[in-house]
CSV table of C-alpha atoms in Angstrom, one decimal:
chain,number,residue,atom,x,y,z
A,2,UNK,CA,-9.4,121.2,106.9
A,3,UNK,CA,-9.5,120.5,103.2
A,4,UNK,CA,-7.0,117.8,102.8
A,5,UNK,CA,-9.6,115.2,103.9
A,6,UNK,CA,-11.7,116.1,100.8
A,7,UNK,CA,-8.7,116.2,98.5
A,8,UNK,CA,-7.4,112.8,99.8
A,9,UNK,CA,-10.9,111.4,99.5
A,10,UNK,CA,-11.0,112.3,95.8
A,11,UNK,CA,-7.4,111.9,94.9
A,12,UNK,CA,-6.3,108.4,95.5
A,13,UNK,CA,-3.1,107.8,93.6
A,14,UNK,CA,-2.6,111.5,92.8
A,15,UNK,CA,-0.8,112.2,96.1
A,16,UNK,CA,-1.6,114.8,98.6
A,17,UNK,CA,-2.6,118.2,97.2
A,18,UNK,CA,-2.1,121.1,99.4
A,19,UNK,CA,-4.6,123.9,99.8
A,20,UNK,CA,-2.8,126.3,97.5
A,21,UNK,CA,-2.6,123.9,94.6
A,22,UNK,CA,-6.2,122.8,94.9
A,23,UNK,CA,-7.4,126.4,95.1
A,24,UNK,CA,-5.3,127.3,92.0
A,25,UNK,CA,-6.7,124.3,90.1
A,26,UNK,CA,-10.3,125.4,90.9
A,27,UNK,CA,-9.6,128.9,89.8
A,28,UNK,CA,-8.0,127.7,86.6
A,29,UNK,CA,-10.9,125.4,85.8
A,30,UNK,CA,-13.4,128.2,86.4
A,31,UNK,CA,-11.5,130.6,84.2
A,32,UNK,CA,-11.3,127.9,81.5
A,33,UNK,CA,-15.0,127.4,81.5
A,34,UNK,CA,-15.8,131.1,81.8
A,35,UNK,CA,-13.8,131.7,78.7
A,36,UNK,CA,-15.9,129.3,76.8
A,37,UNK,CA,-19.4,129.3,78.2
A,38,UNK,CA,-21.9,131.8,79.5
A,39,UNK,CA,-21.7,132.2,83.3
A,40,UNK,CA,-25.2,130.9,83.8
A,41,UNK,CA,-24.4,127.7,82.0
A,42,UNK,CA,-21.5,126.8,84.2
A,43,UNK,CA,-22.2,124.4,87.1
A,44,UNK,CA,-20.1,124.0,90.2
A,45,UNK,CA,-20.0,120.3,89.2
A,46,UNK,CA,-18.4,121.2,85.9
A,47,UNK,CA,-15.8,123.3,87.6
A,48,UNK,CA,-15.1,120.6,90.1
A,49,UNK,CA,-14.8,117.9,87.4
A,50,UNK,CA,-12.4,120.0,85.3
A,51,UNK,CA,-10.3,120.8,88.4
A,52,UNK,CA,-10.2,117.1,89.4
A,53,UNK,CA,-11.9,117.7,92.8
A,54,UNK,CA,-15.3,117.1,94.4
A,55,UNK,CA,-18.1,119.7,94.2
A,56,UNK,CA,-18.1,119.9,98.0
A,57,UNK,CA,-14.4,120.8,98.0
A,58,UNK,CA,-15.2,123.8,95.7
A,59,UNK,CA,-17.8,124.9,98.1
A,60,UNK,CA,-15.4,124.4,101.0
A,61,UNK,CA,-12.9,126.7,99.4
A,62,UNK,CA,-15.1,129.4,97.9
A,63,UNK,CA,-18.5,129.2,99.7
A,64,UNK,CA,-20.7,129.3,96.6
A,65,UNK,CA,-20.6,129.8,92.8
A,66,UNK,CA,-20.8,133.6,93.0
A,67,UNK,CA,-18.0,133.8,95.4
A,68,UNK,CA,-15.9,131.6,93.3
A,69,UNK,CA,-16.5,133.7,90.2
A,70,UNK,CA,-15.8,136.9,92.1
A,71,UNK,CA,-12.4,135.5,92.9
A,72,UNK,CA,-11.9,134.5,89.3
A,73,UNK,CA,-12.9,137.9,88.2
A,74,UNK,CA,-10.3,139.7,90.2
A,75,UNK,CA,-7.3,141.3,88.4
A,76,UNK,CA,-5.3,142.4,91.5
A,77,UNK,CA,-2.6,139.7,91.4
A,78,UNK,CA,-2.0,139.9,87.7
A,79,UNK,CA,-1.9,143.7,87.6
A,80,UNK,CA,0.7,143.9,90.2
A,81,UNK,CA,3.3,142.5,87.8
A,82,UNK,CA,1.7,144.1,84.8
A,83,UNK,CA,2.3,147.6,86.1
A,84,UNK,CA,5.6,146.8,87.8
A,85,UNK,CA,7.9,149.2,85.9
A,86,UNK,CA,9.0,152.9,86.1
A,87,UNK,CA,6.6,155.1,84.2
A,88,UNK,CA,9.1,155.9,81.5
A,89,UNK,CA,9.4,152.2,80.6
A,90,UNK,CA,5.9,151.2,81.4
A,91,UNK,CA,4.7,151.1,77.8
A,92,UNK,CA,7.4,148.6,76.7
A,93,UNK,CA,7.0,146.6,80.0
A,94,UNK,CA,3.2,146.1,79.5
A,95,UNK,CA,3.6,145.2,75.8
A,96,UNK,CA,6.3,142.7,76.7
A,97,UNK,CA,4.2,141.3,79.5
A,98,UNK,CA,1.2,140.7,77.3
A,99,UNK,CA,3.3,139.0,74.7
A,100,UNK,CA,5.4,136.8,77.1
A,101,UNK,CA,2.2,135.8,78.9
A,102,UNK,CA,0.8,134.7,75.6
A,103,UNK,CA,3.9,132.9,74.4
A,104,UNK,CA,4.9,131.2,77.6
A,105,UNK,CA,1.5,130.5,79.3
A,106,UNK,CA,-1.2,131.1,76.6
A,107,UNK,CA,-2.5,133.6,79.2
A,108,UNK,CA,-2.8,137.3,79.3
A,109,UNK,CA,-3.0,139.4,82.5
A,110,UNK,CA,-6.0,141.5,81.3
A,111,UNK,CA,-7.6,139.7,78.4
A,112,UNK,CA,-10.2,138.0,80.7
A,113,UNK,CA,-12.3,141.1,80.3
A,114,UNK,CA,-13.3,140.1,76.8
A,115,UNK,CA,-15.1,137.2,78.2
A,116,UNK,CA,-17.3,139.4,80.4
A,117,UNK,CA,-20.9,138.6,79.8
A,118,UNK,CA,-22.6,141.7,78.3
A,119,UNK,CA,-25.6,141.4,80.6
A,120,UNK,CA,-26.2,140.4,84.2
A,121,UNK,CA,-24.5,140.9,87.5
A,122,UNK,CA,-21.3,138.8,86.8
A,123,UNK,CA,-20.4,141.0,83.8
A,124,UNK,CA,-20.8,144.1,85.9
A,125,UNK,CA,-18.5,142.7,88.6
A,126,UNK,CA,-15.9,141.9,86.0
A,127,UNK,CA,-16.1,145.3,84.4
A,128,UNK,CA,-16.1,147.1,87.7
A,129,UNK,CA,-13.0,145.2,88.8
A,130,UNK,CA,-11.3,145.8,85.5
A,131,UNK,CA,-12.0,149.6,85.7
A,132,UNK,CA,-10.7,149.9,89.3
A,133,UNK,CA,-7.9,147.4,89.2
A,134,UNK,CA,-6.5,147.8,85.7
A,135,UNK,CA,-7.3,151.1,83.9
A,136,UNK,CA,-8.0,152.9,87.1
A,137,UNK,CA,-4.8,151.9,88.7
A,138,UNK,CA,-2.8,152.8,85.6
A,139,UNK,CA,-4.6,156.2,85.6
A,140,UNK,CA,-3.3,156.8,89.2
A,141,UNK,CA,0.2,156.5,87.9
A,142,UNK,CA,-0.3,159.2,85.2
A,143,UNK,CA,0.1,163.0,85.6
A,144,UNK,CA,-1.4,165.7,83.4
A,145,UNK,CA,-4.8,166.1,81.9
A,146,UNK,CA,-7.2,163.4,81.0
A,147,UNK,CA,-5.3,160.7,82.8
A,148,UNK,CA,-8.4,158.5,82.9
A,149,UNK,CA,-9.0,158.6,79.2
A,150,UNK,CA,-5.3,158.2,78.4
A,151,UNK,CA,-5.1,155.2,80.7
A,152,UNK,CA,-8.1,153.6,79.0
A,153,UNK,CA,-6.6,154.2,75.5
A,154,UNK,CA,-3.2,152.7,76.6
A,155,UNK,CA,-5.1,149.7,78.0
A,156,UNK,CA,-7.1,149.4,74.8
A,157,UNK,CA,-3.9,148.9,72.8
A,158,UNK,CA,-2.8,146.2,75.1
A,159,UNK,CA,-6.2,144.4,75.1
A,160,UNK,CA,-6.1,144.6,71.3
A,161,UNK,CA,-2.7,143.0,71.1
A,162,UNK,CA,-3.9,140.2,73.3
A,163,UNK,CA,-6.9,139.6,71.1
A,164,UNK,CA,-4.8,139.6,68.0
A,165,UNK,CA,-2.3,137.2,69.5
A,166,UNK,CA,-4.4,134.9,71.6
A,167,UNK,CA,-7.9,134.9,69.9
A,168,UNK,CA,-7.5,136.0,66.3
A,169,UNK,CA,-4.0,134.3,66.3
A,170,UNK,CA,-2.6,136.7,63.8
A,171,UNK,CA,0.2,134.8,62.0
A,172,UNK,CA,2.5,137.8,61.6
A,173,UNK,CA,2.4,138.9,65.2
A,174,UNK,CA,2.9,135.3,66.4
A,175,UNK,CA,5.9,134.8,64.1
A,176,UNK,CA,7.6,138.1,65.0
A,177,UNK,CA,10.2,138.4,67.8
A,178,UNK,CA,8.7,139.7,71.0
A,179,UNK,CA,11.2,142.6,71.0
A,180,UNK,CA,10.4,143.5,67.5
A,181,UNK,CA,6.7,143.9,68.4
A,182,UNK,CA,7.7,145.8,71.5
A,183,UNK,CA,9.7,148.2,69.4
A,184,UNK,CA,6.9,148.8,67.0
A,185,UNK,CA,4.0,148.9,69.4
A,186,UNK,CA,5.2,150.2,72.7
A,187,UNK,CA,5.8,153.8,71.5
A,188,UNK,CA,2.1,154.2,70.9
A,189,UNK,CA,1.3,152.9,74.3
A,190,UNK,CA,3.9,155.1,75.9
A,191,UNK,CA,2.6,158.2,74.1
A,192,UNK,CA,-0.7,157.8,76.0
A,193,UNK,CA,1.2,157.5,79.3
A,194,UNK,CA,3.4,160.6,78.8
A,195,UNK,CA,2.1,163.7,80.4
A,196,UNK,CA,0.4,166.0,77.8
A,197,UNK,CA,1.4,169.0,79.9
A,198,UNK,CA,5.0,168.2,79.1
A,199,UNK,CA,4.3,167.9,75.4
A,200,UNK,CA,2.8,171.4,75.5
A,201,UNK,CA,5.9,172.8,77.1
A,202,UNK,CA,4.4,173.5,80.5
A,203,UNK,CA,6.4,172.5,83.6
A,204,UNK,CA,4.4,172.2,86.8
B,16,UNK,CA,-40.2,130.0,47.9
B,17,UNK,CA,-39.7,131.2,51.5
B,18,UNK,CA,-42.6,133.5,51.9
B,19,UNK,CA,-44.9,130.6,52.5
B,20,UNK,CA,-42.9,129.7,55.7
B,21,UNK,CA,-42.7,133.4,56.7
B,22,UNK,CA,-46.4,133.9,56.2
B,23,UNK,CA,-47.1,130.7,58.0
B,24,UNK,CA,-45.2,131.9,61.1
B,25,UNK,CA,-45.9,135.5,60.9
B,26,UNK,CA,-49.6,136.1,61.1
B,27,UNK,CA,-50.2,139.7,62.1
B,28,UNK,CA,-46.6,140.7,61.5
B,29,UNK,CA,-47.3,141.3,57.8
B,30,UNK,CA,-45.3,139.9,54.9
B,31,UNK,CA,-41.6,139.7,55.5
B,32,UNK,CA,-39.5,139.7,52.4
B,33,UNK,CA,-36.6,137.4,52.0
B,34,UNK,CA,-33.9,140.0,52.7
B,35,UNK,CA,-35.5,141.1,56.0
B,36,UNK,CA,-35.9,137.5,57.2
B,37,UNK,CA,-32.4,136.6,56.2
B,38,UNK,CA,-31.1,139.6,58.1
B,39,UNK,CA,-33.2,138.8,61.2
B,40,UNK,CA,-31.8,135.2,61.2
B,41,UNK,CA,-28.2,136.4,60.9
B,42,UNK,CA,-28.7,139.0,63.6
B,43,UNK,CA,-30.2,136.3,65.9
B,44,UNK,CA,-27.3,134.0,65.2
B,45,UNK,CA,-24.7,136.8,66.0
B,46,UNK,CA,-26.5,137.7,69.2
B,47,UNK,CA,-26.4,134.1,70.4
B,48,UNK,CA,-22.8,133.5,69.2
B,49,UNK,CA,-21.8,136.5,71.2
B,50,UNK,CA,-23.2,134.9,74.4
B,51,UNK,CA,-23.0,131.2,74.1
B,52,UNK,CA,-20.6,128.6,72.8
B,53,UNK,CA,-21.3,127.5,69.3
B,54,UNK,CA,-22.0,123.9,70.3
B,55,UNK,CA,-24.7,125.1,72.7
B,56,UNK,CA,-26.7,127.1,70.1
B,57,UNK,CA,-29.5,125.2,68.5
B,58,UNK,CA,-31.2,126.1,65.2
B,59,UNK,CA,-34.4,126.3,67.2
B,60,UNK,CA,-32.9,129.0,69.5
B,61,UNK,CA,-31.8,131.0,66.5
B,62,UNK,CA,-35.2,130.6,64.9
B,63,UNK,CA,-37.0,131.6,68.0
B,64,UNK,CA,-35.0,134.8,68.5
B,65,UNK,CA,-35.4,135.7,64.9
B,66,UNK,CA,-39.2,135.1,65.1
B,67,UNK,CA,-39.3,132.5,62.4
B,68,UNK,CA,-39.7,128.8,62.2
B,69,UNK,CA,-36.7,126.4,62.4
B,70,UNK,CA,-37.5,125.0,58.9
B,71,UNK,CA,-37.3,128.6,57.5
B,72,UNK,CA,-33.8,128.9,58.9
B,73,UNK,CA,-32.9,125.6,57.1
B,74,UNK,CA,-34.6,126.9,53.9
B,75,UNK,CA,-32.4,130.0,53.9
B,76,UNK,CA,-29.1,128.6,55.1
B,77,UNK,CA,-29.1,124.8,54.5
B,78,UNK,CA,-27.8,123.8,57.9
B,79,UNK,CA,-26.4,125.2,61.1
B,80,UNK,CA,-22.8,125.2,59.9
B,81,UNK,CA,-23.7,127.1,56.7
B,82,UNK,CA,-25.6,129.6,58.8
B,83,UNK,CA,-22.6,130.2,61.0
B,84,UNK,CA,-20.3,130.4,58.1
B,85,UNK,CA,-22.4,133.3,56.8
B,86,UNK,CA,-22.4,134.9,60.2
B,87,UNK,CA,-18.7,134.6,60.4
B,88,UNK,CA,-18.1,136.5,57.3
B,89,UNK,CA,-16.5,140.0,57.5
B,90,UNK,CA,-16.7,141.0,53.8
B,91,UNK,CA,-19.6,143.4,53.9
B,92,UNK,CA,-18.4,145.2,57.1
B,93,UNK,CA,-14.8,145.5,56.0
B,94,UNK,CA,-15.9,147.2,52.7
B,95,UNK,CA,-16.9,150.3,54.7
B,96,UNK,CA,-14.2,149.9,57.4
B,97,UNK,CA,-11.4,150.3,54.8
B,98,UNK,CA,-13.2,152.8,52.6
B,99,UNK,CA,-10.8,155.8,52.9
B,100,UNK,CA,-7.5,156.9,51.2
B,101,UNK,CA,-4.5,155.4,52.9
B,102,UNK,CA,-3.4,158.8,54.3
B,103,UNK,CA,-6.6,159.1,56.3
B,104,UNK,CA,-7.3,155.4,56.9
B,105,UNK,CA,-6.2,155.4,60.6
B,106,UNK,CA,-8.6,158.2,61.5
B,107,UNK,CA,-11.4,156.6,59.4
B,108,UNK,CA,-11.1,153.2,61.0
B,109,UNK,CA,-11.0,154.6,64.6
B,110,UNK,CA,-14.0,156.8,63.8
B,111,UNK,CA,-15.8,153.8,62.2
B,112,UNK,CA,-15.3,151.6,65.3
B,113,UNK,CA,-16.5,154.4,67.6
B,114,UNK,CA,-19.5,155.4,65.6
B,115,UNK,CA,-20.5,151.8,65.2
B,116,UNK,CA,-20.4,151.4,68.9
B,117,UNK,CA,-22.2,154.6,69.7
B,118,UNK,CA,-24.9,154.4,67.1
B,119,UNK,CA,-25.5,150.7,66.8
B,120,UNK,CA,-23.7,149.0,69.7
B,121,UNK,CA,-21.9,147.1,67.0
B,122,UNK,CA,-18.4,146.9,65.7
B,123,UNK,CA,-17.3,145.9,62.3
B,124,UNK,CA,-14.5,143.6,63.5
B,125,UNK,CA,-15.1,142.9,67.2
B,126,UNK,CA,-16.9,139.6,66.4
B,127,UNK,CA,-13.5,137.9,66.3
B,128,UNK,CA,-13.3,138.1,70.1
B,129,UNK,CA,-16.2,135.7,70.3
B,130,UNK,CA,-14.3,133.1,68.3
B,131,UNK,CA,-14.3,129.8,70.1
B,132,UNK,CA,-10.7,128.9,70.8
B,133,UNK,CA,-11.2,125.3,69.8
B,134,UNK,CA,-13.1,123.5,67.1
B,135,UNK,CA,-13.7,124.1,63.4
B,136,UNK,CA,-16.0,127.1,63.9
B,137,UNK,CA,-13.3,129.1,65.6
B,138,UNK,CA,-10.9,128.3,62.8
B,139,UNK,CA,-13.3,129.5,60.2
B,140,UNK,CA,-13.9,132.8,62.0
B,141,UNK,CA,-10.1,133.3,62.4
B,142,UNK,CA,-9.3,132.4,58.9
B,143,UNK,CA,-12.0,134.8,57.6
B,144,UNK,CA,-10.7,137.5,59.9
B,145,UNK,CA,-7.1,137.1,58.6
B,146,UNK,CA,-8.0,137.1,54.9
B,147,UNK,CA,-10.9,139.6,55.0
B,148,UNK,CA,-9.7,142.1,57.7
B,149,UNK,CA,-6.0,142.2,58.5
B,150,UNK,CA,-5.0,140.5,55.2
B,151,UNK,CA,-7.0,143.0,53.1
B,152,UNK,CA,-5.5,145.9,55.1
B,153,UNK,CA,-2.0,144.5,54.5
B,154,UNK,CA,-2.7,144.6,50.7
B,155,UNK,CA,-3.2,148.3,51.0
B,156,UNK,CA,0.2,148.9,52.6
B,157,UNK,CA,3.6,149.4,51.0
B,158,UNK,CA,7.0,148.9,52.5
B,159,UNK,CA,8.4,146.1,54.7
B,160,UNK,CA,6.5,143.9,57.0
B,161,UNK,CA,3.1,145.0,55.7
B,162,UNK,CA,1.5,141.9,57.3
B,163,UNK,CA,2.8,142.6,60.7
B,164,UNK,CA,2.0,146.3,60.5
B,165,UNK,CA,-1.5,145.6,59.4
B,166,UNK,CA,-2.0,143.2,62.3
B,167,UNK,CA,-0.7,145.8,64.8
B,168,UNK,CA,-3.0,148.5,63.4
B,169,UNK,CA,-6.0,146.1,63.6
B,170,UNK,CA,-4.9,145.2,67.2
B,171,UNK,CA,-5.4,148.8,68.2
B,172,UNK,CA,-8.8,148.9,66.7
B,173,UNK,CA,-9.9,145.6,68.3
B,174,UNK,CA,-8.7,146.9,71.6
B,175,UNK,CA,-10.6,150.1,71.3
B,176,UNK,CA,-13.7,148.1,70.5
B,177,UNK,CA,-13.2,145.9,73.6
B,178,UNK,CA,-12.6,148.9,75.8
B,179,UNK,CA,-15.7,150.7,74.5
B,180,UNK,CA,-18.2,147.8,74.0
B,181,UNK,CA,-17.1,145.1,76.5
B,182,UNK,CA,-15.1,146.7,79.3
B,183,UNK,CA,-17.2,149.8,78.8
B,184,UNK,CA,-14.5,152.2,79.9
B,185,UNK,CA,-16.3,155.3,81.3
B,186,UNK,CA,-13.7,157.8,80.0
B,187,UNK,CA,-13.7,156.6,76.4
B,188,UNK,CA,-17.5,156.4,76.4
B,189,UNK,CA,-17.8,159.9,77.8
B,190,UNK,CA,-15.3,161.5,75.4
B,191,UNK,CA,-16.2,163.1,72.1
B,192,UNK,CA,-15.6,160.7,69.2
B,193,UNK,CA,-13.3,163.2,67.5
B,194,UNK,CA,-11.3,163.7,70.6
B,195,UNK,CA,-10.6,159.9,70.7
B,196,UNK,CA,-9.8,160.0,67.0
B,197,UNK,CA,-7.3,162.8,67.6
B,198,UNK,CA,-5.6,160.9,70.4
B,199,UNK,CA,-5.7,157.3,69.0
B,200,UNK,CA,-5.6,157.5,65.2
B,201,UNK,CA,-2.0,158.7,65.0
B,202,UNK,CA,-0.8,155.5,66.5
B,203,UNK,CA,-2.9,153.5,64.0
B,204,UNK,CA,-1.7,155.6,61.1
B,205,UNK,CA,1.9,155.2,62.2
B,206,UNK,CA,1.5,151.4,61.5
B,207,UNK,CA,0.1,152.1,58.1
B,208,UNK,CA,2.8,154.5,57.0
B,209,UNK,CA,5.5,153.0,54.8
B,210,UNK,CA,8.6,152.4,56.9
B,211,UNK,CA,10.7,152.8,53.8
B,212,UNK,CA,9.6,156.4,53.7
B,213,UNK,CA,10.5,156.9,57.3
B,214,UNK,CA,14.0,155.6,56.5
B,215,UNK,CA,14.4,158.1,53.7
B,216,UNK,CA,14.3,155.6,50.9
B,217,UNK,CA,12.2,156.4,47.8
B,218,UNK,CA,11.3,153.5,45.6
């Protein structure tokens, strides 16, 4: 259904399949959302950056709000982010943030920092972040205050992403990934460990 | 020199002294910088939000770039942020980030997350951040890899600010400040402690 649009706009670029086009649109929307206020981003600007026509964006996503809802979803990224046994999860998440930054200039959870502080779009992004990132991590934890401990663990990972990708700290960027994992992951893991265990209780 | 402008624009608001006007302009610029790309912010918009005339903004800051350079400075905030003995600095910084968020909705270092990723303004903000925040913290540290350890400590604080002020994590916002300090500060402090000491060397 969509290849007609893609072909119409893409002479000489070859046939784009639906998956590629969809990904290009999401990537363009993320790029713009990271740099401009939501209200200032037009569908035309998204289409232009993705190299497709505005009607094609509508064809895939329905409308601007639906497009941004999709962009504001963390599900797919978090799947990989949390994919490790609990005992190794701290190191896994630190490594995942760093390799994402090094290899793709991207971060599985850092999009939350671009959430607009006011308006509905910011609320959607925050709500998704809570349920899909810190909330899902909390479900993995046992012991008291799992919600708070999950948020504090995620805080550390967010901060590492900000330092690497936004502040561009020269020392953290020059260090070996595994050196940073060694130094940073124990603090993350300490939030994940059951506090009951630390107090000598076995349940 | 500037009161004429202020008076001209402020009938009924009373006389504004230079310090108050300057602070209002800086506050307005920070507000807009936190929500819009630098290139999209006009001097007129800053002036309007500050409740002064555009010529008054020019009078105080010379031009838009000079205004934003001033806004992008961390010196004054960092003075208080780092104002504790090294042995208590982790707890002090965590407490300072949290009280800033709770009491003023502001954070001494969180402005770095609004740094544009491209362009000169982003570079200025990043460069100031490195020299005035993580660089100054590094100067306080002894032992190996002080630069990296300072960046990792600051990462944790940045992340806490993002979680509290941007992601608005419900658990961290509901918790007592001192409870968060107790849980979070040891990780920050571990980065500040001299690794030489941990290895049993005394120098």
